[in-house]
Coordinates of C-alpha atoms in Angstrom, one line a residue:
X117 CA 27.7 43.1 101.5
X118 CA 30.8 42.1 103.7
X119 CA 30.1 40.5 107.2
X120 CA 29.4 42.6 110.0
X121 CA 31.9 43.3 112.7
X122 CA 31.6 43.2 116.5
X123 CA 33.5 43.9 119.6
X124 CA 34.0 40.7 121.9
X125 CA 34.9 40.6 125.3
X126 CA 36.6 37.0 125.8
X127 CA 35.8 36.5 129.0
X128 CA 32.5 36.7 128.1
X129 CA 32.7 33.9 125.8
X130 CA 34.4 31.9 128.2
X131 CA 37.8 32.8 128.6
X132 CA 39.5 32.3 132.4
X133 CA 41.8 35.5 133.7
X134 CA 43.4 34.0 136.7
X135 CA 46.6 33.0 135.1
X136 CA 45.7 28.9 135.9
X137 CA 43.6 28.0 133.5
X138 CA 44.5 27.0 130.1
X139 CA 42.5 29.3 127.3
X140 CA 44.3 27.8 124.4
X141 CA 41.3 25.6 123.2
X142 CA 38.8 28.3 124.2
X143 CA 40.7 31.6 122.2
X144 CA 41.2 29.5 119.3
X145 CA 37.6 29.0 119.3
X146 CA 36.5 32.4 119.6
X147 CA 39.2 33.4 116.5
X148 CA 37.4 30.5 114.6
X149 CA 34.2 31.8 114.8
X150 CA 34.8 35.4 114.5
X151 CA 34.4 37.7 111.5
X152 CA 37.6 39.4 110.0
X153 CA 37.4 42.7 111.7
X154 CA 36.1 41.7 114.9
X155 CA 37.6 43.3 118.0
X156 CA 38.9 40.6 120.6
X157 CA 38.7 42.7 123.9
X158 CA 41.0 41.1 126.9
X159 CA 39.8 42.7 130.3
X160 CA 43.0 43.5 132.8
X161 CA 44.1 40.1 134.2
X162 CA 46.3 37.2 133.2
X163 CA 45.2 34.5 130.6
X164 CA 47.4 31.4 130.4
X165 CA 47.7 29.6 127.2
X166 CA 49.9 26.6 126.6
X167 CA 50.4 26.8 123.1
X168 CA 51.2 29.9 120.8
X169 CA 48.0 31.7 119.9
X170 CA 47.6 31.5 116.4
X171 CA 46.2 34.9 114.9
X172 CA 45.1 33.7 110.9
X173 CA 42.7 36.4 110.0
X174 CA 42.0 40.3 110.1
X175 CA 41.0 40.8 114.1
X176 CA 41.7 43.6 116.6
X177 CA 42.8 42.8 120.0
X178 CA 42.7 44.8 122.7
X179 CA 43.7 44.9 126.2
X180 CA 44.7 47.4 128.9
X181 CA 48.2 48.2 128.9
X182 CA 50.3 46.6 131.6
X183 CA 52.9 47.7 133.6
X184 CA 56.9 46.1 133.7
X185 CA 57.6 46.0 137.6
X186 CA 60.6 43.4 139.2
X187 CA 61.1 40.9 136.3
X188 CA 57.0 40.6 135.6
X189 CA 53.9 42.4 133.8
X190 CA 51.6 43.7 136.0
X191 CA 48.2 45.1 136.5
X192 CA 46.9 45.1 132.8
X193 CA 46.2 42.0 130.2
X194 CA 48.6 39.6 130.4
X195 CA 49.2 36.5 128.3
X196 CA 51.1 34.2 130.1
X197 CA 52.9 31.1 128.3
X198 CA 52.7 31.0 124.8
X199 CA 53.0 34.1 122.6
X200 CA 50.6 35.7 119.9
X201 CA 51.7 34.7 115.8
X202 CA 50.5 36.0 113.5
X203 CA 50.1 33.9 110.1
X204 CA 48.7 34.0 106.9
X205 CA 45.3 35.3 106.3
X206 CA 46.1 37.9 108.9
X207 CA 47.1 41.0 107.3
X208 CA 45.8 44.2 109.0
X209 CA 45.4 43.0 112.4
X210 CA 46.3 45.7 114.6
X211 CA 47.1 44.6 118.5
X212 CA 46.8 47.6 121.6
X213 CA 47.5 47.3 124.8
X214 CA 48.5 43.6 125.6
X215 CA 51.8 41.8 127.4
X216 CA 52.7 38.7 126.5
X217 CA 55.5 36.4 129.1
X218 CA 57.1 33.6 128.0
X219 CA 57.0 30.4 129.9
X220 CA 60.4 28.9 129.4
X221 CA 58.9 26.2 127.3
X222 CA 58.3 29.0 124.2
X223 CA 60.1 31.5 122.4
X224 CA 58.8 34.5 121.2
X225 CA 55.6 36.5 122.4
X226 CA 54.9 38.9 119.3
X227 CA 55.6 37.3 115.6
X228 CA 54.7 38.1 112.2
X229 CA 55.5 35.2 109.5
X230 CA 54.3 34.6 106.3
X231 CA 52.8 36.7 103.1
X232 CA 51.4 39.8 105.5
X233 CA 51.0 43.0 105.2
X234 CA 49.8 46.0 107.8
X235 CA 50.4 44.3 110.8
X236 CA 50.1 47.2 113.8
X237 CA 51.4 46.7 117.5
X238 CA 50.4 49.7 119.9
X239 CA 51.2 49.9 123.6
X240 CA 52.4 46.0 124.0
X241 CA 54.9 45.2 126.2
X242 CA 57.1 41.6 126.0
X243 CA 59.1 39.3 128.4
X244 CA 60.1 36.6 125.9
X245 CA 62.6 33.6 126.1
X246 CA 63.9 34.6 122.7
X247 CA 62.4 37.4 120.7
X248 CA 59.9 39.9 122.1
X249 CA 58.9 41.1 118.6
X250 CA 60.0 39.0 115.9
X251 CA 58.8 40.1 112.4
X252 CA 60.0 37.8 109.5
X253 CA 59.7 36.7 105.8
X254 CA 61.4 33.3 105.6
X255 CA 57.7 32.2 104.7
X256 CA 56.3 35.0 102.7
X257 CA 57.4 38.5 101.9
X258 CA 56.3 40.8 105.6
X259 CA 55.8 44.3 104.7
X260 CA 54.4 47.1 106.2
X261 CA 54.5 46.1 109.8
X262 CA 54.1 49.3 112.5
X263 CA 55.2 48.5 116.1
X264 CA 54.8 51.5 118.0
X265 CA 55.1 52.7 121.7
X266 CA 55.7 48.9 122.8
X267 CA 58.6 47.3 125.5
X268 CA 60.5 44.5 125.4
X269 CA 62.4 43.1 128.9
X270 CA 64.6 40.6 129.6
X271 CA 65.1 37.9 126.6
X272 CA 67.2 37.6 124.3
X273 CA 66.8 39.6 121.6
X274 CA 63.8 42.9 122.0
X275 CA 62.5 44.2 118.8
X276 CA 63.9 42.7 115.0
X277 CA 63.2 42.6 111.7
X278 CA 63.8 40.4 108.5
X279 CA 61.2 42.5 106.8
X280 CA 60.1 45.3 104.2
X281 CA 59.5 48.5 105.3
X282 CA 59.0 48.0 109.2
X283 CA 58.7 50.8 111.7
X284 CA 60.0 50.6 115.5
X285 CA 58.9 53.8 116.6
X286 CA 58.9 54.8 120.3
X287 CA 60.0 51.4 121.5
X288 CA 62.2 50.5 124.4
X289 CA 64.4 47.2 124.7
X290 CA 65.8 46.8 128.4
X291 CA 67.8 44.3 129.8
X292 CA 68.6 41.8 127.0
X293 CA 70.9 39.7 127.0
X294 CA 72.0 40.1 122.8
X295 CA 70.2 41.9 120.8
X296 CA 67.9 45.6 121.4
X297 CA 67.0 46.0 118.1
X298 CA 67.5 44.0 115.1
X299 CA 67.5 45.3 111.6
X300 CA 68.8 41.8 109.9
X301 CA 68.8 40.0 106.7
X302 CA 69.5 36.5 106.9
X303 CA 68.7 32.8 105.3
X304 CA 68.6 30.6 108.3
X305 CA 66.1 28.1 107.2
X306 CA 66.9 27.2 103.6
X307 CA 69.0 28.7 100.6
X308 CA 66.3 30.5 98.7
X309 CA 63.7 31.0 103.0
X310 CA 65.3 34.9 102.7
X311 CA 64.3 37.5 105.7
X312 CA 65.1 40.4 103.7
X313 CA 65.4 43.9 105.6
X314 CA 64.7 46.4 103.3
X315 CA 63.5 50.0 104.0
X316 CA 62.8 49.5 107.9
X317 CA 62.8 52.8 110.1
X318 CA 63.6 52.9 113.9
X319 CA 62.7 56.1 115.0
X320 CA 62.6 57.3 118.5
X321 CA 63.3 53.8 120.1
X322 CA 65.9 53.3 123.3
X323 CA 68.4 50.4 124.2
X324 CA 69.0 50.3 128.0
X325 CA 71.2 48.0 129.9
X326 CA 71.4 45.6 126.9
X327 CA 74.5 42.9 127.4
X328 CA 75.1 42.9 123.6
X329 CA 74.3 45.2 120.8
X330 CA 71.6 48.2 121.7
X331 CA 70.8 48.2 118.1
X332 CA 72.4 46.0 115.4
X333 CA 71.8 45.7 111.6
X334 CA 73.6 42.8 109.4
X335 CA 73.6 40.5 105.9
X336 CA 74.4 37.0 106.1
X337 CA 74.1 34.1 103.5
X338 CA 74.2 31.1 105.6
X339 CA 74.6 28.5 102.5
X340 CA 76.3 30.1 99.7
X341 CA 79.2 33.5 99.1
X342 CA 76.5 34.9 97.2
X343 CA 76.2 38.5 98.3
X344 CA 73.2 39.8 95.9
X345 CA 71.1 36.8 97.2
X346 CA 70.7 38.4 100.7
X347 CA 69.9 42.4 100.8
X348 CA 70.2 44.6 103.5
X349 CA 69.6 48.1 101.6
X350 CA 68.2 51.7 102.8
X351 CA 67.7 51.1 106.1
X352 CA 67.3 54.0 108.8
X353 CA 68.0 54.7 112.7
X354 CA 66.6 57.9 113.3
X355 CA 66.4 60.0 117.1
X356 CA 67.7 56.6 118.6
X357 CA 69.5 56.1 121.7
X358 CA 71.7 53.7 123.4
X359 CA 72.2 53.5 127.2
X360 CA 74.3 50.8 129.1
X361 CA 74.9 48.8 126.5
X362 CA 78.0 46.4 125.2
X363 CA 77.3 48.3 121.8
X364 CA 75.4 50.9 121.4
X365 CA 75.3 50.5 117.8
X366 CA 76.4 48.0 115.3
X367 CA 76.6 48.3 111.9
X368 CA 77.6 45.2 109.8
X369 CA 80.5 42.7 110.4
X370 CA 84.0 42.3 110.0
X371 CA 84.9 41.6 106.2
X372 CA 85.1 38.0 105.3
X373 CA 83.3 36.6 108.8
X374 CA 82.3 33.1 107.7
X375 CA 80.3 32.9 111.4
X376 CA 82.9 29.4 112.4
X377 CA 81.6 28.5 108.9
X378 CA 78.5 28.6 109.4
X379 CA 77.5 32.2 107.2
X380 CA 79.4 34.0 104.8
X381 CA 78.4 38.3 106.4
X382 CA 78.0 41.0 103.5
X383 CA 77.9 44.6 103.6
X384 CA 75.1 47.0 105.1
X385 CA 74.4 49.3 102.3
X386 CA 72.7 52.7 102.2
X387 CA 71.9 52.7 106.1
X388 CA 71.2 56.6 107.6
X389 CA 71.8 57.2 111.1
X390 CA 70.6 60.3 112.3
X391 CA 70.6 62.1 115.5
X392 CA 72.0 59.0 117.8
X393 CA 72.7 59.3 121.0
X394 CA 75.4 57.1 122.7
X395 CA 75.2 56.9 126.7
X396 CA 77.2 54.0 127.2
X397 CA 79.0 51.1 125.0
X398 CA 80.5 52.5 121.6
X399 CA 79.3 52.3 118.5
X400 CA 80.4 49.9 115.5
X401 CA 80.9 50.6 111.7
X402 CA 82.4 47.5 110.7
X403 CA 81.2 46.5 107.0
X404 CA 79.1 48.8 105.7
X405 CA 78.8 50.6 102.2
X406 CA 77.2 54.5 101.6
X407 CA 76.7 55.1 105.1
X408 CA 75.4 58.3 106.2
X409 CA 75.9 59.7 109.6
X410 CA 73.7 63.1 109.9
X411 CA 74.0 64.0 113.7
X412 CA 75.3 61.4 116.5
X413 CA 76.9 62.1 119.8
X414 CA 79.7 59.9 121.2
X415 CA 80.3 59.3 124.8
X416 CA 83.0 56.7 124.1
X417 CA 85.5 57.0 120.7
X418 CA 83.4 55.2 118.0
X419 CA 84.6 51.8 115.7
X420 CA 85.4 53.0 112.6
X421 CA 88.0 52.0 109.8
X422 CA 88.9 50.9 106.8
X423 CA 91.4 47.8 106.5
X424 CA 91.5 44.1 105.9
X425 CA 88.3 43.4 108.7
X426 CA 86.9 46.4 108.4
X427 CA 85.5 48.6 105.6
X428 CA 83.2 51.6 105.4
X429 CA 83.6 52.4 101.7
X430 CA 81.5 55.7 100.8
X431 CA 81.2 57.0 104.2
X432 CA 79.4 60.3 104.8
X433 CA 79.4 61.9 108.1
X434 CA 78.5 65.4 109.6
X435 CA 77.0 66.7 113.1
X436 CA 79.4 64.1 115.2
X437 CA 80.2 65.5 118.2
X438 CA 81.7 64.0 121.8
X439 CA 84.4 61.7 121.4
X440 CA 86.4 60.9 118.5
X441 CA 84.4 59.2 115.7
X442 CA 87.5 56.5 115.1
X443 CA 89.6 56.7 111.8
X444 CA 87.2 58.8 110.0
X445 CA 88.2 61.9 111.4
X446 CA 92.3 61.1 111.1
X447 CA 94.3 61.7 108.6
X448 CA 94.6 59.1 107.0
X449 CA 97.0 57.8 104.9
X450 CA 97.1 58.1 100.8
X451 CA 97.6 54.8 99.2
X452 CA 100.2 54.8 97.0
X453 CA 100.0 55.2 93.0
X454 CA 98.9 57.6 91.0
X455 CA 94.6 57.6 91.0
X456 CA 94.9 56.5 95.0
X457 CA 91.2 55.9 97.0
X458 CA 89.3 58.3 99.0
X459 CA 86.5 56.4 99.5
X460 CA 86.6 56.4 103.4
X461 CA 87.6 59.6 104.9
X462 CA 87.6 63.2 104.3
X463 CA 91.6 64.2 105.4
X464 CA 94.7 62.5 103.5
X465 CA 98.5 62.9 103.5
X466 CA 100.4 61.1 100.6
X467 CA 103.7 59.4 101.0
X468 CA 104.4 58.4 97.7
X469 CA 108.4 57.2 97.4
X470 CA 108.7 57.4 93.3
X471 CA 107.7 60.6 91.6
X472 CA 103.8 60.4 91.1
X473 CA 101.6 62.6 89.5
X474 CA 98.0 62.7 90.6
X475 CA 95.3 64.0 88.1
X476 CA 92.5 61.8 90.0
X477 CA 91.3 59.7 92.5
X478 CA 89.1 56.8 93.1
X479 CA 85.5 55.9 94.8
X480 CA 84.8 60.0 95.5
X481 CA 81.5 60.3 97.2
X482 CA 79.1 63.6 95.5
X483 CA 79.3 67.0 97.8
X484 CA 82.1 66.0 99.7
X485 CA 84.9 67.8 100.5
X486 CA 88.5 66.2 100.9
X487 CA 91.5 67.7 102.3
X488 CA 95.1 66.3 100.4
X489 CA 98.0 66.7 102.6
X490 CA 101.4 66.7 100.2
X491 CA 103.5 64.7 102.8
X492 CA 106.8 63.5 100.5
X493 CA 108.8 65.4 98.2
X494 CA 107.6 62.8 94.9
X495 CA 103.9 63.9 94.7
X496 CA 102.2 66.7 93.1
X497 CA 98.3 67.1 91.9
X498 CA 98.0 68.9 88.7
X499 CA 94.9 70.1 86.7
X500 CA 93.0 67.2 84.5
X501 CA 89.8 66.3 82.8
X502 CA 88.7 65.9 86.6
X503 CA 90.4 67.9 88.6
X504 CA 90.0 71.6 88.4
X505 CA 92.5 74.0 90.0
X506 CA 92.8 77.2 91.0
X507 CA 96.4 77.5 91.1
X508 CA 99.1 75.4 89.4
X509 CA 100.3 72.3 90.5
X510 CA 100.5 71.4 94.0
X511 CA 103.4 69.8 95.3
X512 CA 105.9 70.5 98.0
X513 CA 106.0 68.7 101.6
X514 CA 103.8 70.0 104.0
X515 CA 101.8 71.6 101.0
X516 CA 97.7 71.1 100.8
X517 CA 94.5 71.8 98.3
X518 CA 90.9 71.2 99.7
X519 CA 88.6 69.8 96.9
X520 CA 84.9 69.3 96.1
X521 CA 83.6 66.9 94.0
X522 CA 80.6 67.7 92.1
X523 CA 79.1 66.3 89.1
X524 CA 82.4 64.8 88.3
X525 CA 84.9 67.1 89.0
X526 CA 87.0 67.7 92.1
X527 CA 86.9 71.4 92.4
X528 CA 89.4 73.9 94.3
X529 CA 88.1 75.6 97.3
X530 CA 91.4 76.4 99.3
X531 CA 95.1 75.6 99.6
X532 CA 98.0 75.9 101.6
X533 CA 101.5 76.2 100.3
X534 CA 104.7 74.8 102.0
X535 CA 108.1 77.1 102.6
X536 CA 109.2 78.1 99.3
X537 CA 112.1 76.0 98.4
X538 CA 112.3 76.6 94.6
X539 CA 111.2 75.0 91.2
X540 CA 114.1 73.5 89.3
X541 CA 112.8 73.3 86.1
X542 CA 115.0 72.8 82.6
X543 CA 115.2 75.2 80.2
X544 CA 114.1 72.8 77.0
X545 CA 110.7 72.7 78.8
X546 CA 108.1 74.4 76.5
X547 CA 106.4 75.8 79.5
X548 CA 107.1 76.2 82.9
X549 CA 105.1 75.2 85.8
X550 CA 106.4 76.6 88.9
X551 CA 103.6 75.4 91.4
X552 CA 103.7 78.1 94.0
X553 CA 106.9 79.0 93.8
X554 CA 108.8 82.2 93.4
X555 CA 111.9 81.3 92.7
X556 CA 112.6 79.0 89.4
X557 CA 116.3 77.3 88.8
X558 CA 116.6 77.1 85.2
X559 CA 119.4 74.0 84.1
X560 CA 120.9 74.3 80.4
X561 CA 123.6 72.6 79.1
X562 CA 125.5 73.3 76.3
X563 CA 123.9 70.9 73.7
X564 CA 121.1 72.2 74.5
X565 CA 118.3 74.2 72.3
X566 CA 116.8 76.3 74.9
X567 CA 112.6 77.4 74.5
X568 CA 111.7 80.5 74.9
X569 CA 110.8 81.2 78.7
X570 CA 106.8 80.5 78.8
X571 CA 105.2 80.6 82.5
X572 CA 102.5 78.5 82.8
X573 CA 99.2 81.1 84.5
X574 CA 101.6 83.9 85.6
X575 CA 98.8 85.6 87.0
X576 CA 97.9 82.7 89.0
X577 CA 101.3 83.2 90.7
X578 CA 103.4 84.9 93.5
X579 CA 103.8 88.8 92.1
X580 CA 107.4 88.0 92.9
X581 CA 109.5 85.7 90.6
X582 CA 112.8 85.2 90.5
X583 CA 114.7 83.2 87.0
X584 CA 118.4 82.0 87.9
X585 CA 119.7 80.7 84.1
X586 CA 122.7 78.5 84.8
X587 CA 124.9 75.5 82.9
X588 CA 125.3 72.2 84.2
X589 CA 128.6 72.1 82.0
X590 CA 130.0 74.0 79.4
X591 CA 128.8 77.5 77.9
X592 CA 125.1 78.6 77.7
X593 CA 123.7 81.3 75.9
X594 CA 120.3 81.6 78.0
X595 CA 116.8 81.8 76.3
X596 CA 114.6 84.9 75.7
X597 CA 112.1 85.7 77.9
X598 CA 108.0 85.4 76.1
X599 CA 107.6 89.0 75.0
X600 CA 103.7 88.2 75.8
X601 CA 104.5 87.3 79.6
X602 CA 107.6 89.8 80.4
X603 CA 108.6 93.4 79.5
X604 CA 112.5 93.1 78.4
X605 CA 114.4 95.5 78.8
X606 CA 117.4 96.7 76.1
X607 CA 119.7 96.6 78.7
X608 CA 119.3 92.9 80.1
X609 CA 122.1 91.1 79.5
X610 CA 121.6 87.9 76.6
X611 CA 125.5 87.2 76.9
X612 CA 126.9 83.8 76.8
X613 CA 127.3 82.4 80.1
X614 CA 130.5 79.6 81.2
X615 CA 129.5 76.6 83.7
X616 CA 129.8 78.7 86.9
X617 CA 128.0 81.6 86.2
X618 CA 124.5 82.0 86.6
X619 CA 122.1 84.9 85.4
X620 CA 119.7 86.2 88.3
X621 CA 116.5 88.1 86.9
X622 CA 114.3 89.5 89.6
X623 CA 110.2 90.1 88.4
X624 CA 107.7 91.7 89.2
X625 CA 103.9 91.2 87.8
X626 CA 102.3 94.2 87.2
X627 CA 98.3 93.1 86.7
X628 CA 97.3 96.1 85.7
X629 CA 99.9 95.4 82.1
X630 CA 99.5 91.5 82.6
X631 CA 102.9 91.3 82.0
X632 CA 106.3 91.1 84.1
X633 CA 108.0 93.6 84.7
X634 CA 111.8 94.0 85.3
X635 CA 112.8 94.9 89.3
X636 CA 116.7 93.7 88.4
X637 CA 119.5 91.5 87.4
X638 CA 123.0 90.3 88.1
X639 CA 125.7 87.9 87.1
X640 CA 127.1 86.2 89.6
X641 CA 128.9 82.4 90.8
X642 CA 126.8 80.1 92.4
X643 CA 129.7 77.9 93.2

C-alpha cells in the first residue's frame, strides 16, 4: 500500500502569517516531511520567505484567493519575497488559491522547470520582478502544465511558456512592462538547454494596459542558424483579447533578426488564432508559416506582409472584420515569370512585360480561393495538367478568373472578361484560341499554307463570332471553314483575295446544331 495522505494547515506546524517572519526554514520542513499527496493548506494572511520555495514532490497547496488592489495582494494568502518552483519530483502538484509578490531581490513567483508533467495552477494571482508564471524545459521536457483562472500584475513579463502542451485559460496579464503572454521557444542557456513550445493553447485569457506585446509567440536559436534545432509548431490563441497594449498580438519576428547578434529568429509555424479581439495596439504577423486566422476583430489596421523583413507564407484568414488586416486583403502584386507565387494573399494582378503564359502557380494553400487580375497586355492563363478552366484562355487587361485549389488542381469558379478588343490569330495555326473574344483577325501571307479554320471549344464561346481573313502582302486565297464547327454555305465567297482586301464572315452558334451558322459576309478594304 502507498502512504497515506493528509491535509496540513501550516500554521499549525509552525508557520508565521504576519508578513515579518521568515518561513523559509520552517516550509521547507514541512515539504520534507510530508507524503506526496499531502495538501499544504495556507490560512488568509501573508507568509514571508527569503528564498524561493522549492516544491520537489507531488503536494497540493491551497490558500484563499487574494485580491489585486493599488500595486499589492490583499486579503487572501500571500507569499511575500521569494516565489514557489517547482522541480523535479514534482509532477502533479496542483496549486489553488495563493499570490505570490516578489521582493526585488527575486524573479519569478510561479515556475515549473525540469522533467514535469501535470503541473495545475487555479485561482493564483502574481506580482513578480520578472515572470509571474514561468513554465520552462531548458532542464527537462515540461508538459502538460494547466494554469487556469490566475492574474499576473506589474512585472515584466505575466504568463509564458517554453513548454509542451500548456494551457493559459481564463488568465489576465495587466500592467507589464514587456511581455502578457508568452508562447516562446528559445535556447538561452546552452546550445542543445531547448524550451520548446509545442502544442500550448491560450484560451479565454486578456492582456490589459501591457507596455509591450499583449501576447507574443517566437523561435530563436541563440548559438547556431539552425532552424529545425528550435520548434515553435501548432500553437493556438483562441477567444483572446488585447486591451491597451503596444501590440496586441505578435506573431514571429522580422526575417533574418540576428537579436544585435545575439539570436538567429525563425518562423512561427502552424499557429491558429481564433476569435481575437483587438481593443487597442495592432496586431503583428511578421515571420510566420501556415498561419490561420479563423475570426479576429481589428480596431487598428493589422501588420501583415510579405517582403524582405517580413513573411507570412501559407496564410489563411477568414472572419476578419474592423480595420484593414494589412497587405493580405490588397491586391497584391504577381511576381513576374511564368509559375509566379501565391503563397500569401488571396487577390493578384499580373504585370508581366514579355509575353508569359501561365499554366501554374507556386506554394497554393488547399480550399483556397484566389482571384488573378490580368493587369498587362503579355499575360494569359490557359488550361494545364493543373489548372482547369471553364472557358478558354484568359488574357486581356483588366480581364480576371477566380480559382480553387483542391486536391491539386486550381479549379474555375468565376471570371470576368475585359472590353473586347479582338484576337489576332494567324491563319497557319492548327487551332484557334480566341479567349473571350468575338471577333478573330485572321493574318495570311502569300507563302503561306493556310489550316483549315478549327475553333478551339466553340461552345465555350460568345454566340457571336466574327472571322476577318486578310494578307499581310501579296495574294491570299483564304482557308475553309471546319465542316464539323460551321455550316458553309455554297454561296460564300472562297475567292482569291489581294493585300488590301479582307473577307468579313459574321457567325452565329446555333446550340441546338452545335455548329455555326452563317448570319453574313462582305468584301471589303481595311486600309
Amino acid at each position: 500500500m502507498g502512504e497515506e495522505t493528509s491535509f496540513k494547515n501550516v500554521v499549525q506546524l509552525g508557520v508565521v502569517a504576519d508578513g515579518e517572519t521568515d518561513n523559509i526554514k520552517t516550509l521547507n520542513q514541512i515539504i520534507l516531511d510530508a507524503n506526496k499527496g499531502d495538501t499544504l493548506y495556507f490560512p488568509a494572511g501573508n507568509y514571508f520567505v527569503s528564498e524561493n520555495l522549492k516544491i520537489n514532490k507531488m503536494l497540493n497547496l491551497v490558500g484563499v484567493k487574494p485580491n489585486y488592489k493599488s500595486g499589492d495582494l490583499t486579503a487572501g494568502s500571500v507569499i511575500r519575497g521569494g516565489g514557489i518552483f517547482l522541480i523535479g519530483g514534482s509532477s502533479g502538484t496542483n496549486i489553488t488559491g495563493i499570490g505570490v509578490v516578489n521582493n526585488p531581490d527575486f524573479t519569478n513567483c510561479f515556475d515549473v522547470r525540469g522533467a514535469l508533467s501535470a503541473i495545475s495552477f487555479k485561482n493564483c494571482l502574481a506580482i513578480p520582478v520578472q515572470h509571474g508564471f514561468l513554465i520552462e524545459s531548458y532542464d527537462g521536457e515540461v508538459s502538460n502544465t494547466v494554469v487556469d483562472s490566475c492574474e499576473s500584475y506589474d512585472g515584466i513579463h505575466g504568463f509564458i511558456s517554453k513548454a509542451l502542451r500548456t494551457t493559459f485559460v481564463n488568465c489576465l496579464a495587466m500592467g507589464m512592462s514587456n511581455l502578457g503572454f508568452g508562447i516562446i521557444s528559445d535556447n538561452i542557456p546552452a546550445k542543445n538547454s531547448i524550451g520548446m513550445a509545442v502544442d500550448n493553447k491560450v484560451i479565454g485569457c486578456r492582456a490589459v494596459n501591457v507596455s509591450g506585446d499583449g501576447f507574443m509567440q517566437y523561435r530563436r536559436n541563440y548559438y547556431e542558424d539552425n532552424e529545425g534545432a528550435v520548434i515553435c509548431n501548432a500553437n493556438q490563441f483562441i477567444g483572446c483579447s488585447g486591451y491597451n497594449c503596444t501590440h496586441s498580438l505578435t506573431l514571429g519576428e522580422n526575417v533574418g533578426n540576428t537579436g544585435w547578434g545575439k539570436y538567429r529568429a525563425y518562423a512561427v509555424s502552424n499557429t491558429l488564432v481564433a476569435g481575437f479581439t483587438e481593443y487597442g495596439g495592432p496586431v503583428r504577423f511578421l515571420y510566420t508559416t501556415n498561419l490561420t486566422i479563423a475570426g479576429l476583430f481589428l480596431r487598428n489596421e493589422a501588420i501583415v506582409k510579405q517582403d524582405e523583413v517580413d513573411s507570412n507564407m501559407g496564410m489563411v484568414a477568414s472572419g476578419v472584420n474592423g480595420a484593414k488586416f494589412g497587405q493580405f486583403d490588397d491586391i497584391l502584386p504577381l511576381e513576374d515569370g511564368v509559375k509566379p507565387n501565391i503563397g500569401f494573399g488571396r487577390t493578384f494582378r499580373t504585370a508581366n512585360t514579355v509575353g508569359t503564359v501561365i499554366t501554374d502557380f507556386t506554394n497554393p494553400i488547399s480550399g483556397q480561393v484566389y482571384t488573378i487580375i490580368i493587369g498587362d497586355r503579355n499575360t494569359s492563363i490557359r488550361t494545364s495538367e493543373t489548372i482547369q478552366l471553364s472557358g478558354s484562355i484568359v488574357k486581356g487587361t483588366g480581364s480576371s478568373v477566380i480559382l480553387r485549389y483542391q486536391d491539386g488542381i486550381y479549379y474555375e469558379i468565376g471570371r470576368s472578361m475585359s472590353k473586347d478588343w479582338g484576337t489576332q490569330l494567324h491563319a497557319t495555326d492548327e487551332s484557334l484560341e480566341l479567349g473571350d473574344s468575338g471577333l478573330v483577325d485572321l493574318l495570311q501571307a502569300s507563302t503561306d499554307k493556310p489550316r483549315t479554320t478549327t475553333i478551339v471549344n466553340p461552345e465555350l464561346h460568345n454566340a457571336y463570332l466574327t472571322v476577318i481573313n486578310r494578307s499581310t502582302n501579296g495574294e491570299i486565297t483564304p482557308p475553309d471553314f471546319n465542316q464539323n464547327q460551321f455550316i458553309v454555305p455554297d454561296d460564300l465567297s472562297m475567292d482569291s483575295l489581294d493585300w488590301g482586301q479582307a473577307r468579313i464572315t459574321n457567325w452565329v452558334y446555333v446550340s441546338a446544331l452545335g455548329k455555326y451558322v452563317l448570319s453574313g459576309w462582305r468584301i471589303t478594304k481595311y486600309y
